[in-house]
Every structure is written in C-alpha cells, then in structure tokens.
Tab-separated table of C-alpha atoms in Angstrom:
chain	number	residue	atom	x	y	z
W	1	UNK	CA	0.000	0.000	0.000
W	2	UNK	CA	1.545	3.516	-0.782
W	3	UNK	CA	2.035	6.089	1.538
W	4	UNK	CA	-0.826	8.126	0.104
W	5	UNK	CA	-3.248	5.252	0.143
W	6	UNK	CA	-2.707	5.168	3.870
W	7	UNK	CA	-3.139	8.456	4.947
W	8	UNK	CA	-6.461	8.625	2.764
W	9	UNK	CA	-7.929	5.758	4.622
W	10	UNK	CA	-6.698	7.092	7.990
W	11	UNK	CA	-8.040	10.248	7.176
W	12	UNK	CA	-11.616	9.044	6.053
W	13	UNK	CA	-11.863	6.817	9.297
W	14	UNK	CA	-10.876	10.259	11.662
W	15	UNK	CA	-13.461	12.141	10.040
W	16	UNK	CA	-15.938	8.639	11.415
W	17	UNK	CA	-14.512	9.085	14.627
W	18	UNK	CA	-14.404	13.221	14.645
W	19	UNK	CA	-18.169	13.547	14.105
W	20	UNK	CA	-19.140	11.320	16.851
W	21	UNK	CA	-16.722	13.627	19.323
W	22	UNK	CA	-14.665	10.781	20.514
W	23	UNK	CA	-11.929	10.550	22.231
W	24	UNK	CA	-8.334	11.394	20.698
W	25	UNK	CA	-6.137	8.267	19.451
W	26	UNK	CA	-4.371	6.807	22.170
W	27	UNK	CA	-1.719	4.494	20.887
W	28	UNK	CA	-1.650	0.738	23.197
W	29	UNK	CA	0.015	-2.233	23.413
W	30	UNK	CA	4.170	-1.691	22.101
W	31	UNK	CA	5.184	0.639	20.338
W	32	UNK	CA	6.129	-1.508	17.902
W	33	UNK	CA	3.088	-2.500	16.974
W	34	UNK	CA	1.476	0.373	17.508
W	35	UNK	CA	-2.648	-0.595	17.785
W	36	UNK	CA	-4.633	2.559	18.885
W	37	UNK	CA	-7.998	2.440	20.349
W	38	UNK	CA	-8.817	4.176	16.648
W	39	UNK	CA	-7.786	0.708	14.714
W	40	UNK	CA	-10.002	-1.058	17.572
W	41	UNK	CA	-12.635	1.118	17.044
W	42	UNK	CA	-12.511	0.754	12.899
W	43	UNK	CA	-12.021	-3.406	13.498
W	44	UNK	CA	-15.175	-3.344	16.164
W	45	UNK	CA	-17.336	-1.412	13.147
W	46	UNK	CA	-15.894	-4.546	10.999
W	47	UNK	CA	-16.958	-7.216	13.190
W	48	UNK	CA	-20.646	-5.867	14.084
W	49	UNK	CA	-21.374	-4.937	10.452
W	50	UNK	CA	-19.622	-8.590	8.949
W	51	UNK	CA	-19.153	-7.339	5.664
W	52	UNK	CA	-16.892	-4.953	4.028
W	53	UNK	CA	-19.428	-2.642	2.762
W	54	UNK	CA	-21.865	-2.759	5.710
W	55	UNK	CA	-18.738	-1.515	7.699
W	56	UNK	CA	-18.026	1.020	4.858
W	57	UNK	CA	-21.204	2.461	5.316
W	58	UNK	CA	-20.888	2.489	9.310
W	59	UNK	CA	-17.781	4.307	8.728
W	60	UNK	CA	-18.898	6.618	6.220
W	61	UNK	CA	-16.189	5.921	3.869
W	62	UNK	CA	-15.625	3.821	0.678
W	63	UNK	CA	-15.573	0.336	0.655
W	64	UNK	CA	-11.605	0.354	-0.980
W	65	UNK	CA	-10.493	2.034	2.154
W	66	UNK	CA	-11.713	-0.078	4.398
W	67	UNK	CA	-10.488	-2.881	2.428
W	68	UNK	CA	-6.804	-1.482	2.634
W	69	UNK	CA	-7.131	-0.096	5.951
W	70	UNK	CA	-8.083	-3.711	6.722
W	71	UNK	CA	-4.928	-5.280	5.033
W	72	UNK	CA	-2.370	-2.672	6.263
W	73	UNK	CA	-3.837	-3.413	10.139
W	74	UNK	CA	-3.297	-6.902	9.722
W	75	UNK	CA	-0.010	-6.525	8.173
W	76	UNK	CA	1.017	-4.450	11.305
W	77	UNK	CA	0.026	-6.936	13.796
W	78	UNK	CA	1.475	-9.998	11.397
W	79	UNK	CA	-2.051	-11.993	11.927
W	80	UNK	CA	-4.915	-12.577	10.090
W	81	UNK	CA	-7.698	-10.841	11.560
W	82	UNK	CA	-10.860	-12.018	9.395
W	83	UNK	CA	-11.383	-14.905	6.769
W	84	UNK	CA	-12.796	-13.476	3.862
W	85	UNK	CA	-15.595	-14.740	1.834
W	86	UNK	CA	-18.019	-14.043	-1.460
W	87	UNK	CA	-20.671	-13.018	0.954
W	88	UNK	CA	-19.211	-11.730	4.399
W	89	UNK	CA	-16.161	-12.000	6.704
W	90	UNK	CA	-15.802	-14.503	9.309
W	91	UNK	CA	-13.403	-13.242	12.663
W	92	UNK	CA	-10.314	-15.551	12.931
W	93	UNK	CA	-9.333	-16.639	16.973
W	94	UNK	CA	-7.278	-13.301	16.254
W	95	UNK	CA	-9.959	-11.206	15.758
W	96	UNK	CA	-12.413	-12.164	18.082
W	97	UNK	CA	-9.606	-11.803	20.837
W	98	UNK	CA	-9.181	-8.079	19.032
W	99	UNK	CA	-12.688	-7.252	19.430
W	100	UNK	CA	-13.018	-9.097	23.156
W	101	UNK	CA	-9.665	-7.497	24.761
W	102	UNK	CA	-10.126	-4.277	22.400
W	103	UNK	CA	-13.383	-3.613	23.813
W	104	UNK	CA	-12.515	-3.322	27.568
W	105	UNK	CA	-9.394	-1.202	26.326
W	106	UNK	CA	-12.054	0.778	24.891
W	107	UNK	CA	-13.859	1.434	27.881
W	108	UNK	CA	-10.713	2.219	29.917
W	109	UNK	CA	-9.838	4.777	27.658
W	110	UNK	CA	-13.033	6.179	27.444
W	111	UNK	CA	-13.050	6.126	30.979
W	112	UNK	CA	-9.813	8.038	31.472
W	113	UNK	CA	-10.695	10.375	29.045
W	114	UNK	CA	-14.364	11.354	31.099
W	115	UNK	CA	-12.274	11.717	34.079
W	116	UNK	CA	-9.598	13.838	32.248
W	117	UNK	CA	-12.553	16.176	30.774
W	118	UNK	CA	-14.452	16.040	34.257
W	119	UNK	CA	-11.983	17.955	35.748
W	120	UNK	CA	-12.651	21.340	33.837
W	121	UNK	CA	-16.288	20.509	33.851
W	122	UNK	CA	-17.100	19.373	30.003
W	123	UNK	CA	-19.103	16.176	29.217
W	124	UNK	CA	-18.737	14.201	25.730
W	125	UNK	CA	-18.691	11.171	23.813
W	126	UNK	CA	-21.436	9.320	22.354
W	127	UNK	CA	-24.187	7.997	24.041
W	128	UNK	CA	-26.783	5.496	22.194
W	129	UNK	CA	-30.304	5.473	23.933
W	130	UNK	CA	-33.434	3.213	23.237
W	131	UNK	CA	-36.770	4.008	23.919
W	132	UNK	CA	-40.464	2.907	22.619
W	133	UNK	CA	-42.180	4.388	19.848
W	134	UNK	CA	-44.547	6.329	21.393
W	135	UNK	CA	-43.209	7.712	23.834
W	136	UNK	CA	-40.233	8.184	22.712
W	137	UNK	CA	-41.551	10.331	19.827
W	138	UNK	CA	-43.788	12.191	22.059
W	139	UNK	CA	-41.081	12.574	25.271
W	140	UNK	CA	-37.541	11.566	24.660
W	141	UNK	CA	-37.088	13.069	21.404
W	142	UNK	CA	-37.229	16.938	22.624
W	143	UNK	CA	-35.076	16.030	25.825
W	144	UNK	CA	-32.480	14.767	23.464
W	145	UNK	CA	-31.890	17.721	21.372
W	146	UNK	CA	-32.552	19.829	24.589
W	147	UNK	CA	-29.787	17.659	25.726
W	148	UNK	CA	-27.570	17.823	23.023
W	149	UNK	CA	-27.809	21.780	22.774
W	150	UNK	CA	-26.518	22.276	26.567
W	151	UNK	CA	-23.666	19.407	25.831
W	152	UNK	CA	-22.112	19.845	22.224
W	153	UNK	CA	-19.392	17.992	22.761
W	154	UNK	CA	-22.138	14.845	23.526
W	155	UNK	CA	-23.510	12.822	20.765
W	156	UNK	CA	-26.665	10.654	20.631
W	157	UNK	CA	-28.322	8.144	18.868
W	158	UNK	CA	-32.072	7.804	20.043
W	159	UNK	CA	-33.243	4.744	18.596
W	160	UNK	CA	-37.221	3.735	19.034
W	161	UNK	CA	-38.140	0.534	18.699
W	162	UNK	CA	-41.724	-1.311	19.386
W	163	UNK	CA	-39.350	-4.044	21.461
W	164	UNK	CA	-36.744	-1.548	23.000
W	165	UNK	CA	-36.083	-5.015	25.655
W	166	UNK	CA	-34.907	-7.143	23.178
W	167	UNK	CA	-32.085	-5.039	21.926
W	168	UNK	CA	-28.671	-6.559	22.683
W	169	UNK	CA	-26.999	-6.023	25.771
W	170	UNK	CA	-23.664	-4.230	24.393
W	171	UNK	CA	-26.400	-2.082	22.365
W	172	UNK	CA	-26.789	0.780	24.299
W	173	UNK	CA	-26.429	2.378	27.097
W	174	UNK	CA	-29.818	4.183	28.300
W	175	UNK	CA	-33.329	2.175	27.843
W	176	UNK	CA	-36.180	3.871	28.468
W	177	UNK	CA	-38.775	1.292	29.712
W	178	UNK	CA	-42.420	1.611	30.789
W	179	UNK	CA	-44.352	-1.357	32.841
W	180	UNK	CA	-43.293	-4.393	34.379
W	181	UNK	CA	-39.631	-5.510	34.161
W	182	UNK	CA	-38.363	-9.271	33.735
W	183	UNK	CA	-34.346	-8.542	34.182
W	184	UNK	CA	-33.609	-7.498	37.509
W	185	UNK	CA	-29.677	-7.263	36.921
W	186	UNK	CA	-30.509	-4.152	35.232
W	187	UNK	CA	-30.029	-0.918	37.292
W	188	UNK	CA	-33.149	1.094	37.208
W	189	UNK	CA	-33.914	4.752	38.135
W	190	UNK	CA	-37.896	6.056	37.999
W	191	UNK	CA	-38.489	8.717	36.230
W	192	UNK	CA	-42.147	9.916	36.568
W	193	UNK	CA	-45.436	7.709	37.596
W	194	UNK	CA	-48.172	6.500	35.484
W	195	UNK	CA	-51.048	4.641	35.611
W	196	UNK	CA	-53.405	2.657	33.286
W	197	UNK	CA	-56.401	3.628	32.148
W	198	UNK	CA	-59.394	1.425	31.009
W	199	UNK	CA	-61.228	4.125	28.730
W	200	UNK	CA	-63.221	3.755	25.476
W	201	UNK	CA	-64.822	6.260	23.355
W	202	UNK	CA	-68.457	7.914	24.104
W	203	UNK	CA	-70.054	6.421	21.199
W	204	UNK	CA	-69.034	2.917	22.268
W	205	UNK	CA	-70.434	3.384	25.672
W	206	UNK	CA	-73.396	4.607	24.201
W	207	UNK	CA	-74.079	1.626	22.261
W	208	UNK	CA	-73.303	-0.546	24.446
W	209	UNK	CA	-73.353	0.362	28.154
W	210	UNK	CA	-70.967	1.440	30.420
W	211	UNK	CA	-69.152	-1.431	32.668
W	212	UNK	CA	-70.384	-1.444	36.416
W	213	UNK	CA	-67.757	-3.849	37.331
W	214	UNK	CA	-64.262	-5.998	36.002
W	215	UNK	CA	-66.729	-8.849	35.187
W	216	UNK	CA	-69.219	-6.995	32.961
W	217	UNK	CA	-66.074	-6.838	30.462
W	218	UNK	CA	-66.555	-10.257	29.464
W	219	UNK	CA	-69.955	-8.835	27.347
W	220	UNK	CA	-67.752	-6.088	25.799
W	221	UNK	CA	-65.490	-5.473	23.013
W	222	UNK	CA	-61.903	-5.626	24.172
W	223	UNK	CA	-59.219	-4.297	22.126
W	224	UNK	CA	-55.484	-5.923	23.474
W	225	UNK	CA	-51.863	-4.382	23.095
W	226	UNK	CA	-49.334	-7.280	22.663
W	227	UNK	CA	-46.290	-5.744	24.295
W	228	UNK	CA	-43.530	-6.154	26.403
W	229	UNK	CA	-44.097	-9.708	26.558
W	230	UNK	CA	-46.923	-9.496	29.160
W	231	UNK	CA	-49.723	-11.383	28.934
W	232	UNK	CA	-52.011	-8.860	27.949
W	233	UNK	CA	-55.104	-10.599	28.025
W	234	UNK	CA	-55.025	-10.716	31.742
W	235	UNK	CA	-56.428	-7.452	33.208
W	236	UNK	CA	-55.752	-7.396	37.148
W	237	UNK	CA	-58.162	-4.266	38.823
W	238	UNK	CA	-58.056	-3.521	42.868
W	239	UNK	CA	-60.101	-1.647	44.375
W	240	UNK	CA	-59.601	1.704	45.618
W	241	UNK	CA	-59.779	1.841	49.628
W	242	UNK	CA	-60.259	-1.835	49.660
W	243	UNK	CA	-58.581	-4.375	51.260
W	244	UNK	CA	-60.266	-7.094	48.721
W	245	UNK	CA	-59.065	-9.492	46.644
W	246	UNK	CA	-58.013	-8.327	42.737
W	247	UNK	CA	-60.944	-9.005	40.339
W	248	UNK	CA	-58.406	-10.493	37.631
W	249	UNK	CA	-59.735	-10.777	34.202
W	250	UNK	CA	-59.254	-13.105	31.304
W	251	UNK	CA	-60.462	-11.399	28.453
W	252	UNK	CA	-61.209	-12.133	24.396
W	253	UNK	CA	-59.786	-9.965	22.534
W	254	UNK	CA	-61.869	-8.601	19.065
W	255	UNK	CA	-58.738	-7.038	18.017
W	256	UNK	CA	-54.973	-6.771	19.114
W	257	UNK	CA	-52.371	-4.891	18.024
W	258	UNK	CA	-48.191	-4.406	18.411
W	259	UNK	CA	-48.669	-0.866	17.973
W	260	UNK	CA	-50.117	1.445	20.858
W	261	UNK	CA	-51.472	4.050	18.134
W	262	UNK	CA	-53.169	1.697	16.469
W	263	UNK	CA	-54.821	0.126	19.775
W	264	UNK	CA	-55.964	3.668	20.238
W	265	UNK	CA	-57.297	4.792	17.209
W	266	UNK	CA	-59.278	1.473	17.365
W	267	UNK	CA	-60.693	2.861	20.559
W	268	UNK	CA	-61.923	6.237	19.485
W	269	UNK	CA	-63.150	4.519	16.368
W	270	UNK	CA	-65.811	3.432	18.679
W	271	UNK	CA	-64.554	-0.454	18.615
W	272	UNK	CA	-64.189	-0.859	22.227
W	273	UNK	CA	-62.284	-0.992	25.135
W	274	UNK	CA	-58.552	-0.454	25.770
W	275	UNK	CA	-56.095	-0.639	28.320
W	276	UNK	CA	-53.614	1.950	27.953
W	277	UNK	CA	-51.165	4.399	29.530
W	278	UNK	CA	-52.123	7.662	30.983
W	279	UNK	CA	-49.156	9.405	29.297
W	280	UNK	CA	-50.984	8.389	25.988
W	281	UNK	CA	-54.518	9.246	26.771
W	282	UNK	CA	-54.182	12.169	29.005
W	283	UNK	CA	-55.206	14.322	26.323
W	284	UNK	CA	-57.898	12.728	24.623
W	285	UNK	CA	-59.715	12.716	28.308
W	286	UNK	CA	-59.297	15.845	28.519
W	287	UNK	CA	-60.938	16.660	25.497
W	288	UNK	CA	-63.849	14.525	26.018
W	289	UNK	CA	-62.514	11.916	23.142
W	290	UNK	CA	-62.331	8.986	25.275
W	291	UNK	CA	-63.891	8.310	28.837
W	292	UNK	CA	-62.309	6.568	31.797
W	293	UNK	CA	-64.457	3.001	32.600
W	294	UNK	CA	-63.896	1.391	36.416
W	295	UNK	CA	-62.300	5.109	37.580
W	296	UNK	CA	-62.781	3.385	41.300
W	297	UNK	CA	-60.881	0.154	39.919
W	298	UNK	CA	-57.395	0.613	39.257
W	299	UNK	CA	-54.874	-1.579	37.165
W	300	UNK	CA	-51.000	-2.035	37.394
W	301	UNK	CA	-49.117	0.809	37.085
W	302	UNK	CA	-46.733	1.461	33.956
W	303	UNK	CA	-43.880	3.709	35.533
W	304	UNK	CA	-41.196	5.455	33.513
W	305	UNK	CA	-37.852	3.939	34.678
W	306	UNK	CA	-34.364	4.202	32.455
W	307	UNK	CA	-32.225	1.019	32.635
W	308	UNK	CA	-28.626	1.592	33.026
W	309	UNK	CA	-26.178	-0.775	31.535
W	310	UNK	CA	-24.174	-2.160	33.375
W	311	UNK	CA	-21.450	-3.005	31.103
W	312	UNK	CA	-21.115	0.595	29.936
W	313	UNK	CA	-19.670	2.322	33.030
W	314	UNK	CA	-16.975	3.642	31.089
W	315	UNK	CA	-19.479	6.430	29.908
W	316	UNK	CA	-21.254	6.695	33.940
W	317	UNK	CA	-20.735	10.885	33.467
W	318	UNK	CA	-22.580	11.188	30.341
W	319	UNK	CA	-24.952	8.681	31.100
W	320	UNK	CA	-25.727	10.123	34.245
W	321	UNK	CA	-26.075	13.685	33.113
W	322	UNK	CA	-28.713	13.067	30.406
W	323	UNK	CA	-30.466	10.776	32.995
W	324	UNK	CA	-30.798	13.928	35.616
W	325	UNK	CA	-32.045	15.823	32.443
W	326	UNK	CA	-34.525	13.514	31.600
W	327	UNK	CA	-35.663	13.422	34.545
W	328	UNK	CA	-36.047	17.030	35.129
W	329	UNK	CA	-37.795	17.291	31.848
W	330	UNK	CA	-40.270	14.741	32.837
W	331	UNK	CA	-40.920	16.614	36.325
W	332	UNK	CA	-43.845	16.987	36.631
W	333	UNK	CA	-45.215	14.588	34.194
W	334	UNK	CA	-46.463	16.817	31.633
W	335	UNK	CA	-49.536	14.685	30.691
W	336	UNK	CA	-51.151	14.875	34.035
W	337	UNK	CA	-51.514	18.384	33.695
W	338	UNK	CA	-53.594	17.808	30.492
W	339	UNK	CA	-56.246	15.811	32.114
W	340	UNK	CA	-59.683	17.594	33.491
C-alpha cells in the first residue's frame, strides 16, 4: 500500500470518529506495533457490520479504504484478523480476541478520558439510547436535542423501537422502559409515575353500556396491546380503599395490536375498550374523546424507569447527566396536567 493510500484511509476513518466527538487516538500495546484504540474502534465497526461494505457504510467511507485499511492493520500486527468470503467475513481466533480485549481497552480509555474532561467541567462522547415508539416520539425526542444543545461535545443516537427489551446487551447504554420488568440485573432509576387507564370512546359506551364492574367486560369489546411480553389478556383491577381481593380478568380480545397508536385509534373509532397508559390518553380525556371506565378500579401501574447498563460504566458521566435531564424534563409529568 503507498504512503498516500494510507493516509487517505486514515483520514476518512478520523473524520468517522471526529463527528461522533470521541476521544483522541491513544496508541496501546508496544510501540512496535502500535494498535490505537482508533484501529479497535474501525475493526469493532468490521466485526458488528460482517461485511466490508456494511462496515463502509458504518464508517462513512468507501468500501476500498476499508479494504486497505483492513490489510495494512493486519499486516502491522502480522495476523490474520478475518477470513474473507463471497458473501461476508468470518473473525479468525485473532480477531475475536481483538474485538473481546479491544473492547474493555475501549472502555478504559473512554473512561480516562471522562475523568480527564471532568476535571474542567465538560461532558462528551457518544451515548446510544433506546426508547419505545410512542413515547419516545412524544417525550424523549425533545429532551435529546434539549440535551444535546446544553452538551455539544455529547452525541446521541435515540433509537425507538416497538421491542426496546430485546435489543442486545452491548447495544446501548440508556433504555427507556415503561411497565413491568423481567431482568432485575438491570439498574433502574424512575423517572415519573403512570397509571393505566381502562377508557373507550363515548359512542361505544353509548351503544353498548358502560361497565359497572371488572366482570361486565366479558360482554364487551376488548381491544389488546401485545407488548412487552406481558400477557395482555389478563387485566388485574383492585379496588380503591379496599382491602379485597383483585378481580383479575381473562379477556377475548376482538382485536390486538403491536402498535399502541393503532390500539388507540381502534378505541376512538368506537370499537371498544382499551387498556392503555395515561401518558398516551391524558389528552384525549381531557378533550372529552375517550372516557375513563372502572375510575374506582385501578390496574397495574406502567412507571417510567431508564435502565442503566451495566457493562457501559466507562461512559457513567454522560450517562448520568442526560439521565438527571430527563428526569427534570419529565418533572412533573407533563400529561397529568392535560387531564380535566
């Protein structure tokens, strides 16, 4: 590879690395060899992506200069690093130690650099956050940017997903989860209550009758949300002020869903009866479009809690920060203020 070759490749993958604000190369290992945590970074971007021009287009670059950056990497270290096929790459021993050893070098470094930075008061890197569709549209979205415009030297990645839970572990390092929670490794922190609602529209009522109690449901139209792997067809009410037992449920559903607006619009279509979160349907009580069934029955609540991961504590500061935003953003919850 010429001399001109390599700097262009170098080049292309700094610009990768200088839009995301990371940290500064920091050469490892001997000097001889001479890895930095920016050739771990470009070989990690290899192995997640598993093909040459899936990690091209992680990188932002050209496919040829990952190819030779690639080559002149393995040529330094004087070991294969993938096994390259028609269709993808394939990690030798080599390079899954790379990406297994690299990675906790990684955090180190990103540690050190937090702690370096923390001393005159600035917050960066990247942080990658996950949240659900909804809400995450409707909430997380402006807290972001309001995030990102009080710490430009942060960047994020807000993904929204229907399934934020099922991500992969080393995938992220905020989730923003609402209702009941199957890992209890995680670390949570609450960020603002909120309760379910059974509600359907006026119409529906109308036509049908309004629910005296959790058994009259089983002569109504219910409408289920399939989500976080609950089992959503079992609605749980207590009383209020009562020391009875929970009326629990098992209802039919006429028509289920994946997607909360969906389940909604359903509802104010006048097809039945839904179960949903306050933060969702604050508004449309308010404004008469849907009407609270059972107010003196109440159902699980669905708080707002953000999982921290727990293999990311080499970005705690950053993490932390946005989390205290968040929170303050979401103080008081700004959909109980829209109900009557």
């Amino acid at each position: 590879m010429s001399s001109k070759q390599e700097r262009m490749t170098c080049g292309e993958t700094s610009r990768f690395h200088a839009k995301r604000n990371l940290p500064n190369v920091i050469p490892i290992l001997s000097l001889d060899l001479m890895i930095s945590t920016d050739d771990i970074r470009f070989f990690t971007a290899i192995a997640t992506a598993r093909s040459l021009a899936a990690a091209a287009r992680a990188l932002d670059v050209t496919a040829s200069a990952v190819s030779q950056r690639l080559q002149s990497l393995e040529q330094r270290l004087g070991v294969q690093l993938v096994s390259r096929s028609a269709r993808r790459l394939t990690l030798t021993d080599e390079g899954e130690l790379l990406v297994l050893r690299g990675g906790a070098l990684l955090d180190e470094a990103t540690e050190l650099t937090e702690a370096l930075q923390a001393r005159r008061g600035t917050i960066s890197g990247h942080l990658k956050i996950l949240a659900p569709l909804g809400f995450g549209r409707r909430y997380i979205a402006p807290v972001v940017a309001a995030f990102r415009s009080r710490h430009p030297d942060v960047s994020v990645e807000l993904e929204l997903s229907d399934r934020p839970a099922r991500a992969a572990a080393g995938a992220w390092d905020v989730m923003i989860h609402i209702g009941a929670l199957t890992d209890s490794t995680l670390r949570l922190l609450r960020l603002a209550p909120n309760e379910r609602y059974l509600c359907a529209s006026p119409a529906y009522l109308k036509r049908r009758g309004t629910p005296a109690s959790p058994q009259d449901l089983r002569g109504h139209d219910c409408i289920a949300l399939r989500e976080n792997e609950e089992d959503v067809t079992l609605w749980r009410f207590s009383r209020r002020r009562a020391a009875a037992a929970p009326d629990v449920i098992r209802i039919e559903p006429m028509l289920s869903s994946n997607d909360g607006e969906v389940v909604k619009a359903w509802a104010l279509a006048d097809h039945g009866l839904i179960v949903r979160s306050e933060w969702d349907v604050a508004e449309d009580l308010a404004c008469g479009r849907l009407v609270r069934v059972l107010p003196n029955h109440r159902l699980p609540p669905a708080d707002i809690v953000a999982l921290l991961n727990p293999g990311r504590s080499g970005r705690a500061r950053r993490t932390q920060a946005f989390v205290e935003h968040l929170r303050a953003g979401l103080s008081p919850p700004p959909w109980r203020g829209r109900q009557r």
